[in-house]
Amino acid sequence: MASGGQKVVLITGCSSGIGLRIAVLLATDEQKRYHVIATMRDLKRKDKLMEAAGDVYEKTLVLLPLDVCSDESVKQCINNIKDRHIDILINNAGVGLLGPVESISMEEMKRVFETNFFGVVRMIKEVMPDMKRRRSGHIVVMSSVMGLQGVVFNDVYTASKFAMEGFCESMAVQLLKFNIRLSMIEPGPVHTEFETKMMEDVAKMEFPGTDADTVRYFKEVYLPSSKDIFEAMGQTPEDIAKCTQKVIEARNPRFRNLTNSLYTPIVAMKYADETGGLSVNTFYNLLFNFGPLMHITMSILKCLTCSCLRRRTVSPN
């Protein structure tokens, strides 16, 4: 139970990666400003969180089951919180999907949207009425740079993030009237166990129903380029957690928060040309015409940029 003055923070998707790191970072705050409610769909996966939390577990950090894909689970979780009082909601739960669209079933695509988009909508719908009544609150949504810029072979995942960005951009206007802030966190590549396993798995897949050329482009061009980008520009879950903490502690939190300054030119390029041709043609050439050059560029970038620059978070102030 939160003590006087503590802000109640509910975080989804805390079994590993970014969610786990945000939960632990806030729960171990030296000033004990936060009472963290860490949630996950399957409590059997709680061991990593408990180990990382250490002696703050069941003190400034408690654990509740929550499946963002279930209306009943969401409502039951919120009802189990004293007075349904949540000061800060951090929507982190999400799933990825990578590969040629031809080989991806509609069921898999719907699963991504059910978690990444409708899961966020469910959470906001459940906590928003109470925040409105109190006329206070902060809703944080873990988006992605792929919610701003499409990335080849990430078509469905990107679409789910674009949908979430549009929803939140619309909601943010209404919520301001009730003194509720909404913020998007937009990481680029992040080194997590989830990302590593997904890349390893797709490299072994056959992709039935997809033409041989597309499979070859995916395995021999995209995957190596993606690996180069992760090595040169990737951040850690801890980096994203620190940026998230800055956002929730800012006096005037920004709506959009790119966590990696190296991605700013990429996003700016898209908005510099209203026809969309500049970004589409640039990424086409980088991937299919200048693949070796891109590999060299990423290798140089990795050597020239220190860890501090590659992982620098953008200040929300």
Coordinates of C-alpha atoms in Angstrom, one line a residue:
M1 CA 0.0 0.0 0.0
A2 CA 1.3 3.4 -0.9
S3 CA 2.3 5.7 2.0
G4 CA 1.5 9.4 2.2
G5 CA 2.9 11.4 -0.6
Q6 CA 3.9 8.4 -2.8
K7 CA 2.7 8.3 -6.3
V8 CA 1.1 5.1 -7.4
V9 CA 2.6 3.8 -10.7
L10 CA 1.1 0.9 -12.6
I11 CA 3.4 -0.7 -15.3
T12 CA 2.4 -3.3 -17.8
G13 CA 4.7 -6.0 -19.2
C14 CA 7.2 -6.3 -16.3
S15 CA 8.4 -9.8 -16.7
S16 CA 11.6 -8.7 -18.5
G17 CA 13.2 -6.0 -20.6
I18 CA 12.1 -2.4 -20.5
G19 CA 9.1 -2.9 -18.2
L20 CA 11.2 -4.7 -15.6
R21 CA 13.8 -2.0 -15.6
I22 CA 11.3 0.8 -15.3
A23 CA 9.7 -1.0 -12.3
V24 CA 12.9 -1.6 -10.5
L25 CA 14.3 1.9 -11.2
L26 CA 11.2 3.6 -9.7
A27 CA 10.8 1.2 -6.8
T28 CA 14.4 1.8 -5.7
D29 CA 14.1 5.6 -5.9
E30 CA 16.2 6.9 -3.0
Q31 CA 13.5 9.3 -1.9
K32 CA 10.8 6.6 -2.1
R33 CA 8.5 8.8 -4.1
Y34 CA 6.9 5.8 -5.9
H35 CA 4.7 2.9 -5.0
V36 CA 5.1 0.6 -8.0
I37 CA 2.5 -1.9 -9.1
A38 CA 4.4 -4.2 -11.6
T39 CA 2.1 -6.4 -13.7
M40 CA 2.6 -9.3 -16.1
R41 CA 0.3 -11.8 -17.8
D42 CA 1.9 -14.9 -16.3
L43 CA 3.1 -14.7 -12.7
K44 CA 5.3 -17.8 -13.2
R45 CA 7.7 -15.4 -15.0
K46 CA 8.2 -13.2 -11.9
D47 CA 11.6 -14.6 -10.8
K48 CA 13.7 -12.1 -12.8
L49 CA 11.7 -9.1 -11.5
M50 CA 11.9 -10.4 -7.9
E51 CA 15.6 -10.9 -8.2
A52 CA 16.2 -7.4 -9.7
A53 CA 13.9 -5.7 -7.1
G54 CA 15.7 -7.3 -4.2
D55 CA 14.6 -6.0 -0.8
V56 CA 12.1 -3.5 -2.2
Y57 CA 9.9 -6.3 -3.4
E58 CA 6.6 -6.2 -1.5
K59 CA 7.6 -2.8 -0.1
T60 CA 7.8 -0.1 -2.7
L61 CA 7.1 -2.7 -5.4
V62 CA 4.2 -5.2 -5.5
L63 CA 3.1 -7.6 -8.2
L64 CA -0.3 -8.2 -9.8
P65 CA -1.4 -10.4 -12.7
L66 CA -2.7 -8.5 -15.7
D67 CA -3.4 -9.5 -19.3
V68 CA -3.9 -6.4 -21.4
C69 CA -5.7 -8.5 -24.0
S70 CA -8.5 -9.3 -21.5
D71 CA -11.2 -6.8 -20.5
E72 CA -11.9 -8.9 -17.4
S73 CA -8.3 -9.1 -16.4
V74 CA -7.7 -5.4 -16.8
K75 CA -10.8 -4.5 -14.7
Q76 CA -10.0 -7.0 -12.0
C77 CA -6.4 -5.7 -11.7
I78 CA -7.5 -2.1 -11.3
N79 CA -10.2 -3.0 -8.8
N80 CA -7.6 -4.7 -6.7
I81 CA -5.8 -1.4 -6.2
K82 CA -6.9 0.7 -3.2
D83 CA -9.6 3.2 -4.3
R84 CA -8.6 2.3 -7.9
H85 CA -6.1 5.2 -7.5
I86 CA -3.3 5.3 -10.1
D87 CA -1.3 8.5 -10.5
I88 CA 0.9 7.2 -13.4
L89 CA 0.0 4.5 -15.9
I90 CA 3.0 3.2 -18.0
N91 CA 1.8 1.1 -20.9
N92 CA 4.8 -1.1 -21.8
A93 CA 3.4 -4.5 -22.7
G94 CA 3.9 -5.3 -26.3
V95 CA 4.8 -8.0 -28.9
G96 CA 6.9 -7.9 -32.0
L97 CA 6.4 -9.4 -35.5
L98 CA 9.1 -9.6 -38.1
G99 CA 9.2 -11.0 -41.6
P100 CA 7.6 -11.0 -45.1
V101 CA 3.9 -10.2 -45.0
E102 CA 3.0 -13.1 -47.3
S103 CA 4.1 -15.6 -44.7
I104 CA 2.3 -14.0 -41.7
S105 CA -1.2 -15.2 -40.9
M106 CA -4.0 -12.9 -40.2
E107 CA -4.3 -14.4 -36.7
E108 CA -0.7 -13.4 -36.0
M109 CA -1.4 -9.9 -37.2
K110 CA -4.5 -9.6 -35.1
R111 CA -2.5 -10.8 -32.1
V112 CA 0.0 -7.9 -32.5
F113 CA -2.8 -5.3 -32.7
E114 CA -4.6 -6.9 -29.8
T115 CA -1.6 -6.4 -27.5
N116 CA 0.1 -3.3 -28.9
F117 CA -2.9 -1.2 -29.8
F118 CA -6.1 -2.5 -28.1
G119 CA -4.1 -3.4 -25.0
V120 CA -3.2 0.2 -24.6
V121 CA -6.7 1.3 -25.3
R122 CA -8.1 -1.1 -22.7
M123 CA -5.8 0.3 -20.0
I124 CA -6.5 3.9 -20.8
K125 CA -10.3 3.3 -20.9
E126 CA -10.1 1.7 -17.5
V127 CA -8.0 4.3 -15.6
M128 CA -9.1 7.5 -17.5
P129 CA -12.5 8.0 -15.7
D130 CA -10.9 8.0 -12.3
M131 CA -8.1 10.3 -13.4
K132 CA -10.7 12.6 -14.9
R133 CA -12.6 12.7 -11.6
R134 CA -9.5 13.6 -9.7
R135 CA -8.4 15.9 -12.5
S136 CA -4.8 14.6 -12.3
G137 CA -2.7 11.8 -13.7
H138 CA 0.0 11.0 -16.2
I139 CA -0.4 8.3 -18.9
V140 CA 2.9 7.1 -20.5
V141 CA 2.8 4.9 -23.6
M142 CA 5.9 2.9 -24.8
S143 CA 5.8 3.5 -28.5
S144 CA 8.7 3.2 -31.0
V145 CA 10.5 5.2 -33.6
M146 CA 8.6 2.8 -35.9
G147 CA 5.5 4.6 -34.8
L148 CA 6.9 7.6 -36.7
Q149 CA 8.8 6.0 -39.6
G150 CA 8.0 2.7 -41.4
V151 CA 10.6 0.1 -41.5
V152 CA 10.8 -2.7 -44.1
F153 CA 9.8 -6.2 -43.0
N154 CA 8.4 -4.7 -39.8
D155 CA 5.1 -3.9 -41.6
V156 CA 2.5 -5.1 -39.1
Y157 CA 4.5 -4.1 -35.9
T158 CA 5.0 -0.6 -37.4
A159 CA 1.3 -0.4 -38.3
S160 CA 0.3 -1.2 -34.7
K161 CA 2.6 1.6 -33.4
F162 CA 1.3 4.1 -36.0
A163 CA -2.2 3.3 -34.8
M164 CA -1.2 3.8 -31.2
E165 CA 0.5 7.1 -32.0
G166 CA -2.6 8.4 -33.8
F167 CA -4.9 7.3 -30.9
C168 CA -2.7 9.0 -28.3
E169 CA -2.2 12.2 -30.3
S170 CA -6.0 12.5 -30.4
M171 CA -6.5 11.6 -26.7
A172 CA -3.8 14.0 -25.5
V173 CA -5.9 17.0 -26.5
Q174 CA -9.0 15.9 -24.5
L175 CA -7.0 14.8 -21.5
L176 CA -5.3 18.2 -21.1
K177 CA -8.7 19.6 -20.3
F178 CA -8.7 17.4 -17.2
N179 CA -5.1 18.1 -16.2
I180 CA -4.0 14.7 -17.4
R181 CA -0.8 14.5 -19.3
L182 CA -0.1 11.9 -22.0
S183 CA 3.5 11.1 -23.1
M184 CA 4.9 8.8 -25.8
I185 CA 8.3 7.2 -25.3
E186 CA 9.9 6.4 -28.7
P187 CA 13.0 4.2 -28.6
G188 CA 15.0 3.0 -31.6
P189 CA 16.6 -0.4 -31.4
V190 CA 16.9 -1.7 -27.8
H191 CA 19.0 -4.7 -26.8
T192 CA 16.6 -7.1 -25.0
E193 CA 16.4 -10.9 -24.7
F194 CA 13.1 -10.6 -26.6
E195 CA 14.7 -8.9 -29.6
T196 CA 17.7 -11.2 -29.7
K197 CA 15.5 -14.3 -29.6
M198 CA 13.1 -13.0 -32.3
M199 CA 16.0 -12.2 -34.6
E200 CA 17.5 -15.7 -34.1
D201 CA 14.2 -17.4 -34.7
V202 CA 13.3 -15.6 -37.9
A203 CA 16.7 -16.2 -39.4
K204 CA 15.9 -20.0 -39.2
M205 CA 12.4 -19.8 -40.6
E206 CA 11.4 -20.8 -44.2
F207 CA 8.6 -18.4 -44.8
P208 CA 6.2 -20.5 -46.9
G209 CA 4.2 -18.6 -49.4
T210 CA 6.9 -16.0 -49.9
D211 CA 8.8 -15.8 -53.2
A212 CA 12.5 -16.7 -53.2
D213 CA 13.7 -13.2 -53.9
T214 CA 11.9 -11.7 -51.0
V215 CA 13.2 -14.4 -48.6
R216 CA 16.7 -13.8 -49.9
Y217 CA 16.4 -10.0 -49.4
F218 CA 15.1 -10.5 -45.9
K219 CA 17.8 -13.0 -44.8
E220 CA 20.8 -11.7 -46.8
V221 CA 20.1 -8.0 -46.8
Y222 CA 17.7 -6.9 -44.1
L223 CA 18.9 -9.1 -41.2
P224 CA 22.6 -8.2 -41.5
S225 CA 21.7 -4.5 -41.9
S226 CA 19.5 -4.7 -38.8
K227 CA 22.3 -6.3 -36.8
D228 CA 24.6 -3.5 -37.9
I229 CA 22.1 -0.9 -36.8
F230 CA 21.5 -2.6 -33.4
E231 CA 25.3 -2.7 -32.7
A232 CA 25.9 0.9 -33.8
M233 CA 22.8 2.6 -32.4
G234 CA 21.2 0.2 -29.9
Q235 CA 20.3 1.3 -26.4
T236 CA 19.7 -0.8 -23.3
P237 CA 16.5 -1.3 -21.3
E238 CA 18.2 0.7 -18.5
D239 CA 18.6 3.7 -20.9
I240 CA 14.9 3.6 -21.7
A241 CA 13.9 3.3 -18.1
K242 CA 16.0 6.4 -17.2
C243 CA 14.4 8.4 -20.0
T244 CA 10.9 7.3 -18.8
Q245 CA 11.8 8.5 -15.3
K246 CA 12.8 11.9 -16.7
V247 CA 9.5 12.2 -18.5
I248 CA 7.3 11.4 -15.5
E249 CA 9.4 13.7 -13.3
A250 CA 9.3 16.7 -15.7
R251 CA 7.3 19.7 -14.7
N252 CA 6.0 20.0 -18.2
P253 CA 6.4 16.6 -19.8
R254 CA 6.7 16.4 -23.6
F255 CA 4.2 14.5 -25.6
R256 CA 6.8 12.8 -27.8
N257 CA 10.1 11.7 -26.5
L258 CA 12.7 10.1 -28.8
T259 CA 15.2 8.3 -26.6
N260 CA 18.0 8.1 -29.1
S261 CA 19.3 11.4 -30.6
L262 CA 20.9 9.5 -33.5
Y263 CA 17.3 8.9 -34.9
T264 CA 16.4 12.6 -35.0
P265 CA 17.7 13.1 -38.6
I266 CA 15.8 10.0 -39.8
V267 CA 12.5 11.3 -38.5
A268 CA 13.2 14.8 -39.7
M269 CA 13.9 13.5 -43.2
K270 CA 10.4 12.1 -43.4
Y271 CA 8.7 15.4 -42.5
A272 CA 11.0 17.4 -44.8
D273 CA 9.2 16.0 -47.8
E274 CA 5.4 15.9 -47.8
T275 CA 5.3 13.6 -50.7
G276 CA 7.1 10.8 -48.8
G277 CA 9.4 10.1 -51.7
L278 CA 12.5 11.2 -49.9
S279 CA 12.4 8.8 -47.0
V280 CA 11.1 5.9 -49.1
N281 CA 13.8 6.3 -51.8
T282 CA 16.5 6.9 -49.2
F283 CA 15.7 3.7 -47.3
Y284 CA 15.4 1.7 -50.6
N285 CA 18.8 2.8 -51.7
L286 CA 20.4 2.2 -48.3
L287 CA 19.1 -1.3 -48.1
F288 CA 19.1 -2.6 -51.7
N289 CA 21.7 -0.4 -53.6
F290 CA 24.2 0.6 -50.9
G291 CA 24.1 -2.3 -48.6
P292 CA 27.9 -2.7 -48.3
L293 CA 28.2 1.1 -47.8
M294 CA 25.6 1.0 -45.1
H295 CA 27.6 -1.8 -43.3
I296 CA 30.8 0.3 -43.5
T297 CA 28.9 3.4 -42.3
M298 CA 27.4 1.6 -39.3
S299 CA 30.9 0.1 -38.4
I300 CA 32.4 3.6 -38.5
L301 CA 29.6 5.0 -36.5
K302 CA 30.1 2.3 -33.9
C303 CA 33.8 3.1 -33.6
L304 CA 33.5 6.9 -33.6
T305 CA 30.5 7.3 -31.3
C306 CA 31.2 6.6 -27.6
S307 CA 28.7 4.7 -25.5
C308 CA 27.6 8.0 -24.0
L309 CA 26.5 9.4 -27.4
R310 CA 25.0 6.3 -28.7
R311 CA 22.9 5.7 -25.6
R312 CA 22.2 9.4 -24.7
T313 CA 18.6 10.0 -23.8
V314 CA 16.8 13.1 -24.9
S315 CA 15.9 15.4 -22.0
P316 CA 12.2 16.0 -21.7
N317 CA 12.8 19.5 -20.3

